[in-house]
mmCIF file of C-alpha atoms in Angstrom:
data_model
loop_
_atom_site.group_PDB
_atom_site.id
_atom_site.type_symbol
_atom_site.label_atom_id
_atom_site.label_comp_id
_atom_site.label_asym_id
_atom_site.label_seq_id
_atom_site.Cartn_x
_atom_site.Cartn_y
_atom_site.Cartn_z
ATOM 1 C CA MET G 5 39.655 17.388 -50.336
ATOM 2 C CA PRO G 6 42.630 16.853 -52.626
ATOM 3 C CA PHE G 7 41.182 18.644 -55.646
ATOM 4 C CA ASP G 8 41.284 22.446 -55.754
ATOM 5 C CA GLU G 9 38.375 22.583 -58.204
ATOM 6 C CA CYS G 10 36.119 21.058 -55.547
ATOM 7 C CA LYS G 11 37.174 23.089 -52.520
ATOM 8 C CA ALA G 12 35.334 26.300 -53.406
ATOM 9 C CA VAL G 13 32.029 24.489 -53.925
ATOM 10 C CA LEU G 14 32.356 22.722 -50.584
ATOM 11 C CA THR G 15 33.285 25.941 -48.777
ATOM 12 C CA ASP G 16 30.338 27.793 -50.308
ATOM 13 C CA ILE G 17 27.908 25.064 -49.268
ATOM 14 C CA GLY G 18 29.352 24.939 -45.742
ATOM 15 C CA VAL G 19 28.947 28.687 -45.274
ATOM 16 C CA GLU G 20 25.396 28.568 -46.606
ATOM 17 C CA GLU G 21 24.507 25.711 -44.240
ATOM 18 C CA LEU G 22 25.571 27.861 -41.275
ATOM 19 C CA GLY G 23 23.213 30.512 -42.618
ATOM 20 C CA HIS G 24 20.430 27.911 -42.649
ATOM 21 C CA LEU G 25 20.960 27.347 -38.926
ATOM 22 C CA GLU G 26 20.638 31.079 -38.350
ATOM 23 C CA MET G 27 17.448 31.294 -40.408
ATOM 24 C CA VAL G 28 15.787 28.388 -38.603
ATOM 25 C CA GLY G 29 16.908 29.785 -35.251
ATOM 26 C CA THR G 30 15.362 33.141 -36.149
ATOM 27 C CA ILE G 31 12.048 31.494 -37.051
ATOM 28 C CA VAL G 32 12.021 29.599 -33.754
ATOM 29 C CA HIS G 33 12.812 32.773 -31.821
ATOM 30 C CA GLN G 34 10.076 34.752 -33.571
ATOM 31 C CA LEU G 35 7.517 32.021 -32.918
ATOM 32 C CA THR G 36 8.363 31.557 -29.239
ATOM 33 C CA ARG G 37 9.537 34.905 -27.865
ATOM 34 C CA ASN G 38 6.086 36.106 -26.739
ATOM 35 C CA LEU G 39 4.569 32.845 -25.525
ATOM 36 C CA THR G 40 2.556 32.973 -22.310
ATOM 37 C CA GLN G 41 3.172 30.445 -19.554
ATOM 38 C CA GLU G 42 -0.082 28.708 -20.486
ATOM 39 C CA GLN G 43 0.950 28.453 -24.171
ATOM 40 C CA ILE G 44 4.344 27.086 -23.144
ATOM 41 C CA GLU G 45 2.762 24.380 -21.000
ATOM 42 C CA THR G 46 0.013 23.526 -23.505
ATOM 43 C CA ALA G 47 2.544 23.133 -26.322
ATOM 44 C CA GLY G 48 4.746 20.841 -24.232
ATOM 45 C CA PHE G 49 7.486 23.461 -24.428
ATOM 46 C CA ASP G 50 7.906 23.704 -20.644
ATOM 47 C CA ALA G 51 10.916 21.380 -20.242
ATOM 48 C CA TYR G 52 12.784 23.264 -22.961
ATOM 49 C CA PHE G 53 11.725 26.606 -21.455
ATOM 50 C CA VAL G 54 13.070 25.659 -18.010
ATOM 51 C CA ASP G 55 16.554 25.133 -19.451
ATOM 52 C CA HIS G 56 16.662 27.743 -22.219
ATOM 53 C CA THR G 57 13.735 30.161 -21.682
ATOM 54 C CA ALA G 58 12.866 31.212 -25.246
ATOM 55 C CA GLY G 59 16.498 31.229 -26.345
ATOM 56 C CA VAL G 60 17.415 29.291 -29.433
ATOM 57 C CA TYR G 61 19.265 26.107 -28.498
ATOM 58 C CA PRO G 62 19.784 23.903 -31.562
ATOM 59 C CA THR G 63 18.161 20.534 -30.998
ATOM 60 C CA ALA G 64 16.587 17.836 -33.106
ATOM 61 C CA ALA G 65 12.827 17.391 -32.894
ATOM 62 C CA SER G 66 13.586 14.481 -30.548
ATOM 63 C CA GLY G 67 15.200 16.919 -28.120
ATOM 64 C CA ASP G 68 18.745 15.746 -28.766
ATOM 65 C CA PRO G 69 21.086 18.753 -28.848
ATOM 66 C CA TRP G 70 23.085 19.465 -31.969
ATOM 67 C CA THR G 71 26.704 18.393 -31.709
ATOM 68 C CA ALA G 72 29.630 18.160 -34.067
ATOM 69 C CA ALA G 73 29.111 14.390 -33.897
ATOM 70 C CA THR G 74 26.351 14.864 -36.478
ATOM 71 C CA ILE G 75 28.967 15.850 -39.040
ATOM 72 C CA GLN G 76 30.296 12.685 -40.615
ATOM 73 C CA VAL G 77 33.879 13.022 -41.843
ATOM 74 C CA THR G 78 36.190 10.123 -42.646
ATOM 75 C CA GLY G 79 38.931 11.829 -44.641
ATOM 76 C CA ASP G 80 38.046 9.685 -47.657
ATOM 77 C CA THR G 81 36.790 11.941 -50.430
ATOM 78 C CA ILE G 82 34.329 9.424 -51.883
ATOM 79 C CA ALA G 83 32.898 8.423 -48.497
ATOM 80 C CA ASP G 84 32.588 12.039 -47.345
ATOM 81 C CA LEU G 85 30.881 13.251 -50.523
ATOM 82 C CA THR G 86 28.503 10.293 -50.402
ATOM 83 C CA GLU G 87 27.674 11.210 -46.797
ATOM 84 C CA ASP G 88 27.140 14.835 -47.870
ATOM 85 C CA LEU G 89 24.677 13.674 -50.529
ATOM 86 C CA ALA G 90 22.767 11.665 -47.922
ATOM 87 C CA ALA G 91 22.768 14.582 -45.466
ATOM 88 C CA GLU G 92 21.210 16.883 -48.059
ATOM 89 C CA GLN G 93 18.434 14.375 -48.745
ATOM 90 C CA LYS G 94 17.788 14.003 -44.996
ATOM 91 C CA ALA G 95 17.597 17.799 -44.661
ATOM 92 C CA ARG G 96 15.170 17.981 -47.587
ATOM 93 C CA LEU G 97 12.991 15.356 -45.937
ATOM 94 C CA THR G 98 13.078 17.252 -42.638
ATOM 95 C CA TYR G 99 11.907 20.408 -44.398
ATOM 96 C CA ASP G 100 9.151 18.397 -46.118
ATOM 97 C CA ASN G 101 8.004 17.193 -42.708
ATOM 98 C CA ILE G 102 8.095 20.716 -41.236
ATOM 99 C CA LEU G 103 5.930 21.916 -44.122
ATOM 100 C CA ARG G 104 3.327 19.279 -43.258
ATOM 101 C CA PHE G 105 2.937 20.857 -39.805
ATOM 102 C CA CYS G 106 2.980 24.551 -40.669
ATOM 103 C CA ARG G 107 1.387 24.729 -44.097
ATOM 104 C CA ASP G 108 -0.927 27.600 -43.098
ATOM 105 C CA ASP G 109 1.768 30.051 -41.906
ATOM 106 C CA PRO G 110 3.407 31.744 -44.914
ATOM 107 C CA ASP G 111 5.986 33.488 -42.696
ATOM 108 C CA VAL G 112 7.330 30.040 -41.878
ATOM 109 C CA THR G 113 6.553 28.081 -45.032
ATOM 110 C CA ASP G 114 8.161 30.583 -47.403
ATOM 111 C CA VAL G 115 11.472 30.323 -45.561
ATOM 112 C CA ILE G 116 11.256 26.547 -45.190
ATOM 113 C CA ARG G 117 10.485 26.138 -48.899
ATOM 114 C CA PHE G 118 13.508 28.300 -49.726
ATOM 115 C CA LEU G 119 15.727 26.204 -47.446
ATOM 116 C CA ARG G 120 14.348 22.996 -48.970
ATOM 117 C CA GLU G 121 15.190 24.279 -52.465
ATOM 118 C CA ARG G 122 18.742 25.046 -51.340
ATOM 119 C CA GLU G 123 19.156 21.482 -50.023
ATOM 120 C CA VAL G 124 18.196 20.188 -53.470
ATOM 121 C CA VAL G 125 20.773 22.505 -55.067
ATOM 122 C CA HIS G 126 23.416 21.379 -52.569
ATOM 123 C CA PHE G 127 22.639 17.742 -53.398
ATOM 124 C CA GLN G 128 23.187 18.531 -57.073
ATOM 125 C CA ARG G 129 26.465 20.369 -56.391
ATOM 126 C CA PHE G 130 27.786 17.534 -54.202
ATOM 127 C CA GLY G 131 26.936 15.121 -57.012
ATOM 128 C CA GLU G 132 28.900 17.245 -59.464
ATOM 129 C CA VAL G 133 31.877 17.387 -57.098
ATOM 130 C CA LEU G 134 31.728 13.611 -56.630
ATOM 131 C CA GLU G 135 31.799 13.078 -60.391
ATOM 132 C CA LEU G 136 34.684 15.541 -60.743
ATOM 133 C CA ALA G 137 36.621 13.793 -57.972
ATOM 134 C CA LYS G 138 36.123 10.411 -59.654
ATOM 135 C CA GLU G 139 37.244 11.867 -62.970
ATOM 136 C CA LYS G 140 40.365 13.390 -61.418
ATOM 137 C CA MET G 141 41.312 10.103 -59.767
ATOM 138 C CA ASN G 142 41.724 8.257 -63.075
ATOM 139 C CA HIS G 143 40.761 4.964 -61.438
ATOM 140 C CA LYS G 144 38.351 2.501 -62.968
ATOM 141 C CA ASN G 145 36.942 1.654 -59.551
ATOM 142 C CA VAL G 146 37.144 4.671 -57.237
ATOM 143 C CA TYR G 147 35.822 2.632 -54.335
ATOM 144 C CA LEU G 148 39.066 0.662 -54.043
ATOM 145 C CA CYS G 149 41.123 3.579 -52.752
ATOM 146 C CA ASN G 150 41.074 6.672 -50.577
ATOM 147 C CA PRO G 151 41.592 9.505 -53.070
ATOM 148 C CA SER G 152 42.604 11.825 -50.246
ATOM 149 C CA PHE G 153 45.835 9.834 -49.924
ATOM 150 C CA ASP G 154 46.190 8.090 -53.267
ATOM 151 C CA ARG G 155 48.103 10.635 -55.350
ATOM 152 C CA LYS G 156 48.857 8.415 -58.365
#
């Protein structure tokens, strides 16, 4: 990110996102730590349990493990901020879908609603940073250059 005014916002969001992982991991741990073998099998949790017991191993609902490959970075400020905006909307949608499944458990839904609200705020902040980056570039069409390298 070539603009100092934007760096703090991006750092703050990044740190908060790591906290989101911790919060979701804690919910998963609290919900699974005392499962019986029968509950594990009935819930279809047995394959996961064989590999990880009730430990928190970050995976998508599809079972795909989290990897750094899910973080899209090109080095182009406009492309990266646009990707960040999309990622926040995808996270919001994921939280919406989680809420559909656990709407009767306030210990889960309260946290998920909080996380969903934060994704909306992050989307707004990324939008502000994108507008600031475009303003700083002084280009009529910011999509014709990579502002990370174009220092004119």
